[in-house]
Short mmCIF file of C-alpha atoms in Angstrom, two decimals:
data_model
loop_
_atom_site.label_atom_id
_atom_site.label_comp_id
_atom_site.label_asym_id
_atom_site.label_seq_id
_atom_site.Cartn_x
_atom_site.Cartn_y
_atom_site.Cartn_z
CA MET T 63 21.23 77.85 0.45
CA LYS T 64 19.77 75.10 -1.44
CA ASN T 65 17.88 72.62 1.16
CA LEU T 66 16.63 69.52 -0.83
CA ARG T 67 14.40 68.82 2.88
CA ARG T 68 11.99 71.73 2.78
CA LYS T 69 11.31 74.96 1.65
CA THR T 70 9.07 77.22 3.06
CA LEU T 71 6.08 78.79 2.83
CA ALA T 72 5.47 82.32 1.35
CA ALA T 73 1.96 82.76 1.79
CA ALA T 74 1.75 85.23 4.36
CA SER T 75 0.68 84.80 7.88
CA VAL T 76 1.13 86.26 10.83
CA VAL T 77 2.79 84.76 14.12
CA ALA T 78 1.16 86.29 17.67
CA LEU T 79 2.98 84.45 20.32
CA GLY T 80 2.22 85.22 24.42
CA VAL T 81 4.89 83.38 26.42
CA GLY T 82 4.98 83.32 30.30
CA LEU T 83 2.91 86.02 30.30
CA ALA T 84 1.26 87.47 33.78
CA ALA T 85 -2.37 86.61 34.87
CA ILE T 86 -4.89 88.77 33.33
CA GLY T 87 -6.50 91.14 35.62
CA GLY T 88 -10.33 92.23 34.90
CA VAL T 89 -12.14 91.07 32.28
CA ALA T 90 -11.52 92.10 28.66
CA PRO T 91 -13.69 92.94 25.97
CA ALA T 92 -14.62 90.28 23.70
CA ALA T 93 -12.28 90.22 20.94
CA ALA T 94 -14.12 89.52 16.91
CA ALA T 95 -13.72 86.11 15.87
CA GLY T 96 -10.61 85.51 13.39
CA PRO T 97 -9.77 82.51 11.31
CA GLU T 98 -9.38 79.24 13.12
CA THR T 99 -6.03 79.07 14.78
CA THR T 100 -3.12 76.13 16.38
CA PHE T 101 -1.71 76.55 19.53
CA LEU T 102 0.78 74.54 21.86
CA VAL T 103 -0.27 75.47 25.51
CA LEU T 104 2.52 74.17 27.80
CA ALA T 105 1.45 73.41 31.45
CA PRO T 106 4.37 72.50 34.05
CA GLN T 107 5.77 69.40 32.37
CA ASN T 108 5.32 67.41 36.02
CA GLY T 109 1.62 68.52 37.02
CA LYS T 110 -1.98 68.28 35.46
CA THR T 111 -3.11 69.84 32.47
CA ASP T 112 -6.16 70.47 34.25
CA LYS T 113 -5.74 73.90 35.01
CA ALA T 114 -4.43 74.77 31.75
CA ALA T 115 -7.21 73.53 30.11
CA ALA T 116 -9.71 75.28 32.42
CA ARG T 117 -7.79 78.44 31.15
CA VAL T 118 -7.91 77.55 27.77
CA ALA T 119 -11.60 76.98 27.50
CA ALA T 120 -12.16 80.79 29.57
CA ALA T 121 -9.86 81.82 26.16
CA ASN T 122 -12.64 80.70 24.14
CA GLY T 123 -10.26 77.48 22.82
CA THR T 124 -10.71 74.26 22.51
CA VAL T 125 -8.50 71.26 23.53
CA VAL T 126 -8.10 68.74 20.27
CA ALA T 127 -5.10 66.99 21.87
CA SER T 128 -3.77 66.36 25.33
CA TYR T 129 -0.58 64.84 25.93
CA ASP T 130 -0.60 65.15 30.04
CA GLN T 131 2.24 63.02 29.80
CA ILE T 132 4.53 66.23 29.10
CA GLY T 133 2.38 69.07 29.82
CA VAL T 134 1.43 70.02 26.40
CA LEU T 135 -2.11 70.73 24.81
CA VAL T 136 -2.78 71.48 21.22
CA VAL T 137 -5.92 73.82 21.35
CA ARG T 138 -7.78 75.35 18.07
CA SER T 139 -8.98 79.13 18.89
CA THR T 140 -10.87 81.43 16.89
CA ASN T 141 -10.26 84.41 19.61
CA PRO T 142 -7.07 86.28 18.26
CA ASN T 143 -6.30 87.27 21.71
CA PHE T 144 -6.18 83.85 22.77
CA ALA T 145 -2.45 83.72 23.75
CA THR T 146 -2.70 86.82 26.08
CA GLU T 147 -6.09 85.44 27.40
CA VAL T 148 -5.08 82.27 28.01
CA ALA T 149 -1.35 83.37 30.15
CA GLY T 150 -1.95 82.33 33.95
CA ALA T 151 -1.90 80.22 36.62
CA GLY T 152 -1.09 76.09 35.04
CA VAL T 153 0.03 77.83 31.86
CA GLU T 154 3.94 78.19 31.45
CA ALA T 155 3.84 79.41 27.73
CA ALA T 156 1.99 79.56 24.27
CA ALA T 157 2.22 79.85 20.93
CA THR T 158 0.18 79.62 17.55
CA THR T 159 1.77 77.28 15.14
CA ALA T 160 0.19 79.38 12.05
CA GLY T 161 3.14 79.93 9.81
CA LEU T 162 5.13 77.43 11.46
CA GLY T 163 4.58 74.71 8.85
CA THR T 164 7.89 73.59 6.96
CA ALA T 165 7.77 72.09 3.67
CA LEU T 166 9.47 69.08 2.05
CA ASP T 167 11.44 69.61 -0.79
CA GLU T 168 11.95 66.41 -2.26
CA GLY T 169 13.86 67.01 -5.33
CA GLU T 170 13.47 64.80 -8.19
CA THR T 171 12.30 60.76 -8.16
CA VAL T 172 13.34 59.35 -11.02
CA GLU T 173 11.26 56.34 -11.62
CA VAL T 174 12.61 53.12 -12.95
CA SER T 175 10.86 52.08 -15.59
CA ALA T 176 8.72 48.68 -16.49
CA GLU T 177 11.67 48.22 -19.20
CA GLU T 178 13.95 48.65 -16.83
CA ILE T 179 12.59 46.18 -14.05
CA ALA T 180 12.36 43.24 -16.75
CA ASN T 181 15.74 43.63 -17.52
CA ALA T 182 17.43 44.36 -14.27
CA SER T 183 20.88 42.70 -13.19
CA GLY T 184 19.49 41.47 -9.98
CA ASP T 185 19.52 37.68 -9.10
CA PRO T 186 15.45 36.96 -9.98
CA THR T 187 15.80 34.21 -7.41
CA LYS T 188 15.97 37.05 -4.70
CA GLU T 189 15.30 40.87 -5.93
CA PRO T 190 15.68 41.42 -9.27
CA MET T 191 16.92 45.20 -9.19
CA TYR T 192 19.10 44.36 -6.10
CA GLY T 193 21.91 45.24 -8.55
CA GLN T 194 21.26 48.82 -8.35
CA GLN T 195 21.43 48.52 -4.87
CA TRP T 196 25.05 50.23 -4.53
CA ASP T 197 24.01 51.36 -0.99
CA MET T 198 23.18 47.97 0.36
CA ASP T 199 26.92 46.28 -0.11
CA MET T 200 28.35 50.07 1.01
CA ILE T 201 27.15 48.91 4.28
CA HIS T 202 27.58 45.28 4.10
CA VAL T 203 23.64 44.17 3.72
CA PRO T 204 24.23 41.49 2.09
CA GLN T 205 26.66 39.62 4.97
CA ALA T 206 24.52 41.03 7.58
CA HIS T 207 21.62 38.88 6.14
CA LYS T 208 22.99 35.69 6.25
CA ILE T 209 23.36 36.13 10.25
CA THR T 210 19.90 38.15 10.73
CA MET T 211 16.58 39.63 8.65
CA GLY T 212 15.74 41.28 11.60
CA SER T 213 13.32 40.57 13.99
CA PRO T 214 9.07 41.17 13.63
CA ASN T 215 9.45 42.37 17.62
CA VAL T 216 11.38 45.38 16.49
CA VAL T 217 8.63 48.26 15.17
CA VAL T 218 10.69 51.43 13.52
CA GLY T 219 8.23 54.31 13.22
CA VAL T 220 8.57 56.13 9.69
CA LEU T 221 7.37 59.80 11.09
CA ASP T 222 7.55 61.95 7.43
CA SER T 223 4.36 61.99 4.65
CA GLY T 224 2.87 58.24 4.84
CA ILE T 225 3.47 54.93 3.33
CA SER T 226 1.54 53.24 0.53
CA SER T 227 0.20 50.47 2.33
CA SER T 228 -0.63 48.57 -1.03
CA HIS T 229 3.19 48.40 -2.06
CA PRO T 230 4.59 45.35 -3.29
CA ASP T 231 7.31 45.10 -1.23
CA LEU T 232 5.77 46.91 1.34
CA ALA T 233 2.55 45.23 2.13
CA THR T 234 4.11 42.62 4.02
CA GLN T 235 5.94 45.17 5.98
CA ILE T 236 3.68 47.38 7.33
CA ALA T 237 2.39 47.30 11.33
CA LYS T 238 -0.92 48.76 10.55
CA ASP T 239 -1.98 48.35 14.16
CA LYS T 240 0.48 51.06 14.68
CA SER T 241 0.05 53.16 12.56
CA VAL T 242 -1.40 56.67 12.51
CA SER T 243 -1.69 60.38 11.39
CA CYS T 244 -1.27 62.78 13.17
CA VAL T 245 -1.72 65.28 10.93
CA GLY T 246 -2.78 68.58 13.19
CA GLY T 247 -1.39 67.13 16.12
CA VAL T 248 -4.56 64.83 16.49
CA THR T 249 -4.31 60.83 15.77
CA ASN T 250 -6.20 59.06 13.49
CA THR T 251 -5.47 55.57 12.96
CA ALA T 252 -7.59 54.84 9.51
CA GLU T 253 -5.35 53.44 6.90
CA ALA T 254 -6.70 56.08 4.26
CA ALA T 255 -5.42 58.85 6.87
CA TRP T 256 -1.92 57.59 7.14
CA ASN T 257 -1.37 56.86 3.57
CA PRO T 258 0.23 58.96 1.35
CA THR T 259 -1.68 61.93 -0.54
CA ASN T 260 1.17 64.35 -1.86
CA SER T 261 4.19 62.73 -1.85
CA ASP T 262 6.18 59.63 -2.13
CA HIS T 263 8.96 60.46 0.54
CA GLY T 264 7.66 58.28 3.49
CA THR T 265 6.93 55.43 0.89
CA HIS T 266 10.32 55.84 -0.01
CA VAL T 267 11.86 55.74 3.03
CA ALA T 268 10.73 53.15 4.59
CA GLY T 269 11.64 50.57 1.75
CA THR T 270 15.09 51.43 2.32
CA ILE T 271 14.23 50.35 5.89
CA ALA T 272 12.42 47.45 5.93
CA ALA T 273 11.02 46.50 1.65
CA ALA T 274 10.48 42.46 1.87
CA VAL T 275 12.60 40.19 0.72
CA ASN T 276 10.45 38.79 -1.81
CA GLY T 277 11.50 38.55 -5.23
CA VAL T 278 9.78 41.59 -6.71
CA GLY T 279 12.32 44.52 -6.42
CA VAL T 280 14.34 45.57 -4.07
CA THR T 281 15.59 44.95 -0.78
CA GLY T 282 15.62 46.33 2.49
CA ILE T 283 17.89 46.80 4.69
CA ALA T 284 16.18 44.76 7.46
CA PRO T 285 13.47 43.21 5.94
CA GLY T 286 12.09 40.86 8.60
CA VAL T 287 11.16 44.03 10.75
CA LYS T 288 8.48 46.19 11.02
CA VAL T 289 7.52 49.87 9.81
CA ALA T 290 4.95 51.78 11.01
CA ALA T 291 3.30 54.69 9.15
CA VAL T 292 3.33 57.71 11.20
CA LYS T 293 2.12 60.64 9.06
CA VAL T 294 3.17 64.23 9.82
CA VAL T 295 3.21 65.70 6.68
CA ASN T 296 -0.18 67.45 5.92
CA ASN T 297 -2.00 67.36 2.34
CA ASP T 298 -0.51 70.94 1.46
CA GLY T 299 2.91 69.41 2.07
CA TYR T 300 3.94 70.55 5.28
CA ILE T 301 4.75 69.68 8.75
CA TYR T 302 3.62 70.98 11.60
CA PRO T 303 5.22 70.97 15.12
CA GLU T 304 2.17 69.70 16.58
CA ALA T 305 2.23 66.94 14.28
CA ALA T 306 5.77 65.84 15.41
CA VAL T 307 4.59 66.29 19.26
CA CYS T 308 2.12 63.89 18.54
CA GLY T 309 4.27 61.23 16.48
CA PHE T 310 7.04 61.55 18.80
CA MET T 311 4.80 60.57 21.50
CA TRP T 312 2.79 58.19 19.64
CA ALA T 313 6.13 55.90 19.39
CA ALA T 314 6.57 55.96 22.13
CA ASP T 315 3.33 54.87 23.55
CA HIS T 316 2.73 51.82 21.22
CA GLY T 317 5.84 49.83 21.59
CA PHE T 318 8.49 51.50 19.06
CA GLN T 319 11.89 51.05 19.13
CA LEU T 320 13.32 53.77 16.69
CA THR T 321 11.79 56.05 14.70
CA ASN T 322 13.20 58.16 11.52
CA ASN T 323 12.83 61.73 11.25
CA SER T 324 13.79 62.94 7.96
CA TYR T 325 12.65 66.60 8.27
CA TYR T 326 13.08 69.40 10.65
CA ILE T 327 10.80 71.86 12.87
CA ASP T 328 10.88 75.59 12.05
CA PRO T 329 10.11 77.56 8.64
CA TRP T 330 13.76 78.60 9.46
CA GLU T 331 16.84 76.32 9.33
CA LEU T 332 17.34 76.63 12.51
CA ASN T 333 14.90 76.69 15.99
CA CYS T 334 16.09 79.22 18.65
CA ARG T 335 15.59 78.76 22.43
CA ASN T 336 15.92 81.80 23.49
CA ASP T 337 13.54 83.26 21.32
CA ALA T 338 9.78 84.29 22.29
CA ARG T 339 8.75 83.16 18.60
CA GLN T 340 9.94 79.74 18.92
CA ARG T 341 10.69 78.71 22.78
CA PRO T 342 6.91 77.13 23.38
CA VAL T 343 7.62 75.29 19.98
CA TRP T 344 11.26 73.66 21.24
CA GLN T 345 9.93 73.15 24.87
CA ALA T 346 7.61 71.54 23.32
CA VAL T 347 9.23 68.90 20.67
CA GLN T 348 12.27 68.32 23.38
CA ARG T 349 9.67 67.43 25.88
CA ALA T 350 8.17 64.66 23.40
CA ILE T 351 11.52 63.78 22.26
CA ARG T 352 12.64 63.15 25.69
CA TYR T 353 9.64 61.20 26.73
CA SER T 354 10.21 59.07 23.73
CA GLN T 355 13.61 58.11 24.77
CA ASN T 356 12.36 57.40 28.29
CA LYS T 357 10.22 54.88 27.14
CA GLY T 358 13.46 53.17 25.19
CA VAL T 359 12.90 54.94 21.45
CA LEU T 360 16.11 55.50 19.48
CA ASN T 361 15.04 58.69 17.65
CA ILE T 362 17.31 58.89 14.24
CA ALA T 363 17.11 61.71 11.95
CA SER T 364 18.96 63.34 8.91
CA ALA T 365 21.31 66.27 9.32
CA GLY T 366 20.06 68.25 6.33
CA ASN T 367 20.55 69.02 2.62
CA SER T 368 22.03 72.72 2.96
CA ASN T 369 25.38 72.06 3.44
CA TYR T 370 25.97 73.92 6.67
CA ASP T 371 28.11 73.51 9.72
CA LEU T 372 25.81 72.80 12.35
CA ALA T 373 29.19 73.45 14.87
CA HIS T 374 29.34 76.90 13.63
CA LYS T 375 26.53 78.59 13.51
CA ILE T 376 26.88 82.11 12.35
CA THR T 377 24.34 83.16 10.21
CA ASP T 378 20.91 81.88 9.45
CA THR T 379 19.24 82.98 5.86
CA GLY T 380 16.12 80.91 6.03
CA SER T 381 12.75 83.09 5.88
CA PRO T 382 10.14 82.81 8.55
CA ASN T 383 6.23 81.98 7.00
CA ASN T 384 5.19 85.82 6.93
CA GLY T 385 7.41 86.42 3.64
CA THR T 386 9.66 88.60 5.07
CA PRO T 387 13.50 87.43 4.17
CA GLU T 388 15.29 87.09 7.21
CA ASN T 389 19.29 86.85 8.09
CA ARG T 390 19.67 85.80 11.78
CA GLN T 391 23.28 86.93 12.80
CA ASN T 392 25.64 85.99 15.60
CA LEU T 393 23.19 82.71 16.57
CA THR T 394 24.76 81.04 19.74
CA SER T 395 24.09 77.05 20.58
CA ALA T 396 20.62 78.53 21.70
CA CYS T 397 20.01 77.78 18.05
CA LEU T 398 19.31 73.93 16.69
CA ASP T 399 18.38 72.07 13.90
CA LEU T 400 15.51 70.58 15.18
CA PRO T 401 15.00 67.06 15.79
CA ALA T 402 18.62 66.02 14.30
CA GLN T 403 20.27 68.52 17.57
CA ALA T 404 18.16 67.52 19.81
CA PRO T 405 19.83 65.56 22.89
CA GLY T 406 20.22 61.98 22.43
CA VAL T 407 18.70 62.09 18.88
CA VAL T 408 21.33 60.00 16.25
CA THR T 409 22.27 62.69 13.47
CA VAL T 410 23.04 61.28 10.19
CA SER T 411 25.40 62.39 7.29
CA ALA T 412 25.62 61.68 3.75
CA VAL T 413 27.57 60.09 1.29
CA GLY T 414 27.48 59.19 -2.24
CA PRO T 415 28.60 56.17 -3.77
CA THR T 416 32.33 57.12 -4.16
CA GLY T 417 32.34 57.05 -0.36
CA GLN T 418 32.50 61.37 -0.43
CA LYS T 419 30.40 63.59 1.30
CA SER T 420 27.23 64.04 -0.78
CA TYR T 421 27.75 67.72 -1.90
CA TYR T 422 24.41 68.88 -0.53
CA SER T 423 25.06 67.20 2.88
CA SER T 424 25.16 69.36 6.41
CA TYR T 425 27.78 68.69 8.57
CA GLY T 426 29.74 69.37 11.93
CA GLN T 427 32.32 68.60 14.53
CA GLY T 428 30.42 67.08 17.36
CA GLU T 429 26.65 67.51 15.64
CA ILE T 430 27.42 64.61 13.54
CA ASP T 431 27.29 60.64 15.05
CA VAL T 432 27.24 58.62 11.85
CA THR T 433 27.16 58.86 8.08
CA ALA T 434 25.34 56.08 5.26
CA PRO T 435 24.44 56.46 1.49
CA GLY T 436 22.68 59.56 0.58
CA GLY T 437 23.16 59.27 -3.09
CA ASP T 438 24.92 62.30 -4.97
CA THR T 439 24.05 62.71 -8.29
CA ARG T 440 26.39 65.17 -9.03
CA VAL T 441 29.92 63.90 -8.29
CA ARG T 442 31.23 60.72 -9.49
CA THR T 443 35.51 60.42 -9.26
CA GLN T 444 35.94 56.74 -10.58
CA GLY T 445 36.14 57.59 -14.15
CA ARG T 446 32.52 58.41 -15.54
CA SER T 447 29.85 61.39 -15.32
CA SER T 448 27.30 60.41 -12.12
CA THR T 449 23.79 59.81 -13.21
CA SER T 450 20.56 59.28 -11.23
CA THR T 451 21.43 55.87 -10.87
CA ASP T 452 23.97 57.66 -8.13
CA GLY T 453 20.95 58.63 -5.92
CA ILE T 454 19.12 55.52 -3.66
CA LEU T 455 16.92 53.26 -5.32
CA SER T 456 14.15 52.29 -3.03
CA THR T 457 9.73 51.94 -3.44
CA THR T 458 7.65 54.90 -4.50
CA PHE T 459 3.73 56.00 -4.77
CA ASN T 460 3.24 58.12 -7.51
CA THR T 461 0.57 60.27 -5.91
CA ALA T 462 -0.50 61.92 -9.55
CA THR T 463 -1.50 57.84 -11.24
CA LYS T 464 -1.57 56.34 -7.63
CA THR T 465 0.60 53.83 -8.48
CA ASN T 466 3.23 51.87 -6.90
CA GLY T 467 7.01 51.56 -8.19
CA TRP T 468 10.37 52.13 -7.78
CA GLY T 469 13.19 55.35 -8.28
CA TYR T 470 15.70 56.94 -7.37
CA LYS T 471 15.88 60.13 -5.02
CA GLN T 472 19.33 61.47 -2.97
CA GLY T 473 19.54 63.69 0.19
CA THR T 474 20.18 63.45 4.03
CA SER T 475 16.53 61.59 4.08
CA MET T 476 18.15 58.82 2.36
CA SER T 477 20.91 58.13 4.67
CA GLY T 478 18.84 58.94 7.90
CA PRO T 479 16.53 55.41 6.97
CA HIS T 480 20.20 53.54 6.01
CA ALA T 481 21.45 53.99 9.33
CA THR T 482 17.85 53.40 10.96
CA GLY T 483 17.65 49.70 9.39
CA VAL T 484 21.40 49.41 10.41
CA ALA T 485 20.03 50.49 14.34
CA ALA T 486 16.79 47.96 13.42
CA LEU T 487 19.40 44.78 12.45
CA ALA T 488 21.20 45.68 15.77
CA LEU T 489 18.06 45.31 18.62
CA SER T 490 17.29 42.52 16.48
CA ALA T 491 20.58 40.23 16.98
CA HIS T 492 20.63 42.03 20.06
CA PRO T 493 17.52 43.54 22.47
CA ASN T 494 16.48 44.98 25.02
CA MET T 495 19.40 47.37 24.53
CA THR T 496 18.46 51.00 25.99
CA PRO T 497 18.48 54.01 23.38
CA GLY T 498 21.49 55.34 24.74
CA GLN T 499 23.13 52.01 24.34
CA LEU T 500 22.45 51.55 20.98
CA SER T 501 23.27 54.67 20.02
CA SER T 502 26.88 53.94 21.48
CA PHE T 503 26.65 50.49 19.53
CA LEU T 504 26.23 52.10 16.02
CA GLN T 505 29.10 54.60 16.84
CA ARG T 506 31.23 52.09 17.84
CA THR T 507 30.69 49.47 15.10
CA ALA T 508 30.36 52.41 12.11
CA VAL T 509 33.57 52.23 9.95
CA SER T 510 36.40 55.02 10.41
CA MET T 511 36.06 57.85 7.80
CA SER T 512 38.76 60.06 7.60
CA CYS T 513 38.33 63.61 6.73
CA PRO T 514 39.60 64.69 2.97
CA LYS T 515 42.43 67.39 3.31
CA GLY T 516 41.56 71.00 3.08
CA VAL T 517 38.73 72.87 1.81
CA TYR T 518 36.48 70.45 0.28
CA ASN T 519 34.21 71.32 -3.04
CA PRO T 520 33.48 68.08 -5.05
CA VAL T 521 31.07 70.75 -7.58
CA PRO T 522 33.72 73.62 -7.98
CA LEU T 523 32.46 73.99 -11.86
CA TRP T 524 28.77 73.77 -11.43
CA PRO T 525 27.79 76.36 -13.17
CA GLY T 526 26.53 79.79 -11.53
CA ARG T 527 27.26 79.43 -7.82
CA PRO T 528 31.27 77.61 -7.47
CA ASN T 529 31.84 78.00 -3.74
CA ASP T 530 28.28 76.89 -2.67
CA TYR T 531 29.31 73.51 -1.74
CA ASP T 532 32.59 74.34 0.02
CA ALA T 533 33.05 72.93 3.31
CA THR T 534 35.74 71.85 5.67
CA CYS T 535 35.92 68.82 7.70
CA SER T 536 37.31 68.94 11.31
CA GLY T 537 38.44 66.16 14.01
CA GLY T 538 39.98 62.41 14.38
CA ASN T 539 37.93 59.65 15.44
CA ARG T 540 34.62 61.57 15.00
CA ASN T 541 34.87 64.47 12.41
CA GLY T 542 32.72 67.22 11.11
CA PHE T 543 31.88 64.55 7.78
CA TYR T 544 31.32 61.40 9.12
CA GLY T 545 30.88 61.56 12.49
CA PHE T 546 32.74 58.18 13.83
CA GLY T 547 32.57 56.68 10.60
CA MET T 548 29.84 54.48 8.12
CA VAL T 549 26.76 52.31 9.30
CA ASP T 550 27.90 49.07 9.02
CA ALA T 551 25.05 46.35 8.96
CA TYR T 552 27.25 43.03 8.92
CA ASN T 553 29.36 44.31 12.18
CA VAL T 554 26.34 45.21 14.89
CA VAL T 555 25.29 41.52 13.95
CA LYS T 556 27.79 39.35 13.65
#
């Protein structure tokens, strides 16, 4: 299945895991040092990590980050037997994250030229390119802005590839004192560290949420709120579990009310907590998500771009990062798309400008909470062919030329921040809602959308593989394509 959110790492790597191992008796001969490897070490969740840290030191490991609140240590070691030797009292599980990086596959960014900006059709007293932001009208942003553009007391964490702090539509919107790089699972608050290195993905997401109303380019859904860059994508373009754990913990401990998550944490499509290779990752990430929720954070995540039925997980045709193709069969409910399917996370599907499910958007009855504009450059049913302008226009950063701009992208990576922006407006108008109350409010105020009849295939004549996009919608008030319906900015503030 084509997945626009990520690609798996093709380089070879060996993954060694030690899960719930018994204490080691005797002293094993010292092994020759290997390459430095990162591990997640889990201590009892409600206990202290001092015993686990002692085990780490005894196994020739170094703790580089300690999340005592959830009993998770990020460790580096050159000991090839570390996962085995660290097991014992105070350690519930240990797993290397080598080979568990997932890359953002961003698809194409179609940049807007200087000439297009000069000739833009928007209202020049507001935003010159607003005329190309079809998505804002779809969710009634202009009507919402007459009531509120958002409160600066609301902080949205963008867990992504960084945000360009020099972009003219974003420079005033970033909470620099709350921005951080979490690459490697270790925090770095230097501005250069959380700026983008190799990707404009986070910059595009941030613009959809909060681009300024300043007469320069585009408008965000909630231009009055603040966004914080939480960089979780490394210089090679990969997100590792330890970075995600760091991101959720940072959001929890720095007063964020919302996070936007347009990625998933595993080189496979799904993370199976009943798989010894993956359970420690699931446990660590789930602990961090739950901790953030308990601290008042609502986490919003994209459903994915595989046109995959998340409610009927039969096979997983993704490959692990050791390069060996794997087709896992007869999957159970223990296998989840993280963070999208973690309990309490709001999961968002995507639609194009016609309001139909985007050809790529994953779906699933009981799994999708709401839908939002994500773009669809293959489907047009209103009298013309689709073009790049049927994607989502937002802020961009050209990492090759180090220049800021504007451009189109599509994906559930784009629909997620629409829901996040609407949630930010909701909190601005109705402060002090708990994450659970806010999630329910988003769903209750969404505009209901019905399932299309029969098998849905918006691109049956797409060259080569005509059945790639077959999908069947089921459900009533909450259905598999659209959840409770389209998020609506006006409905949450009126």
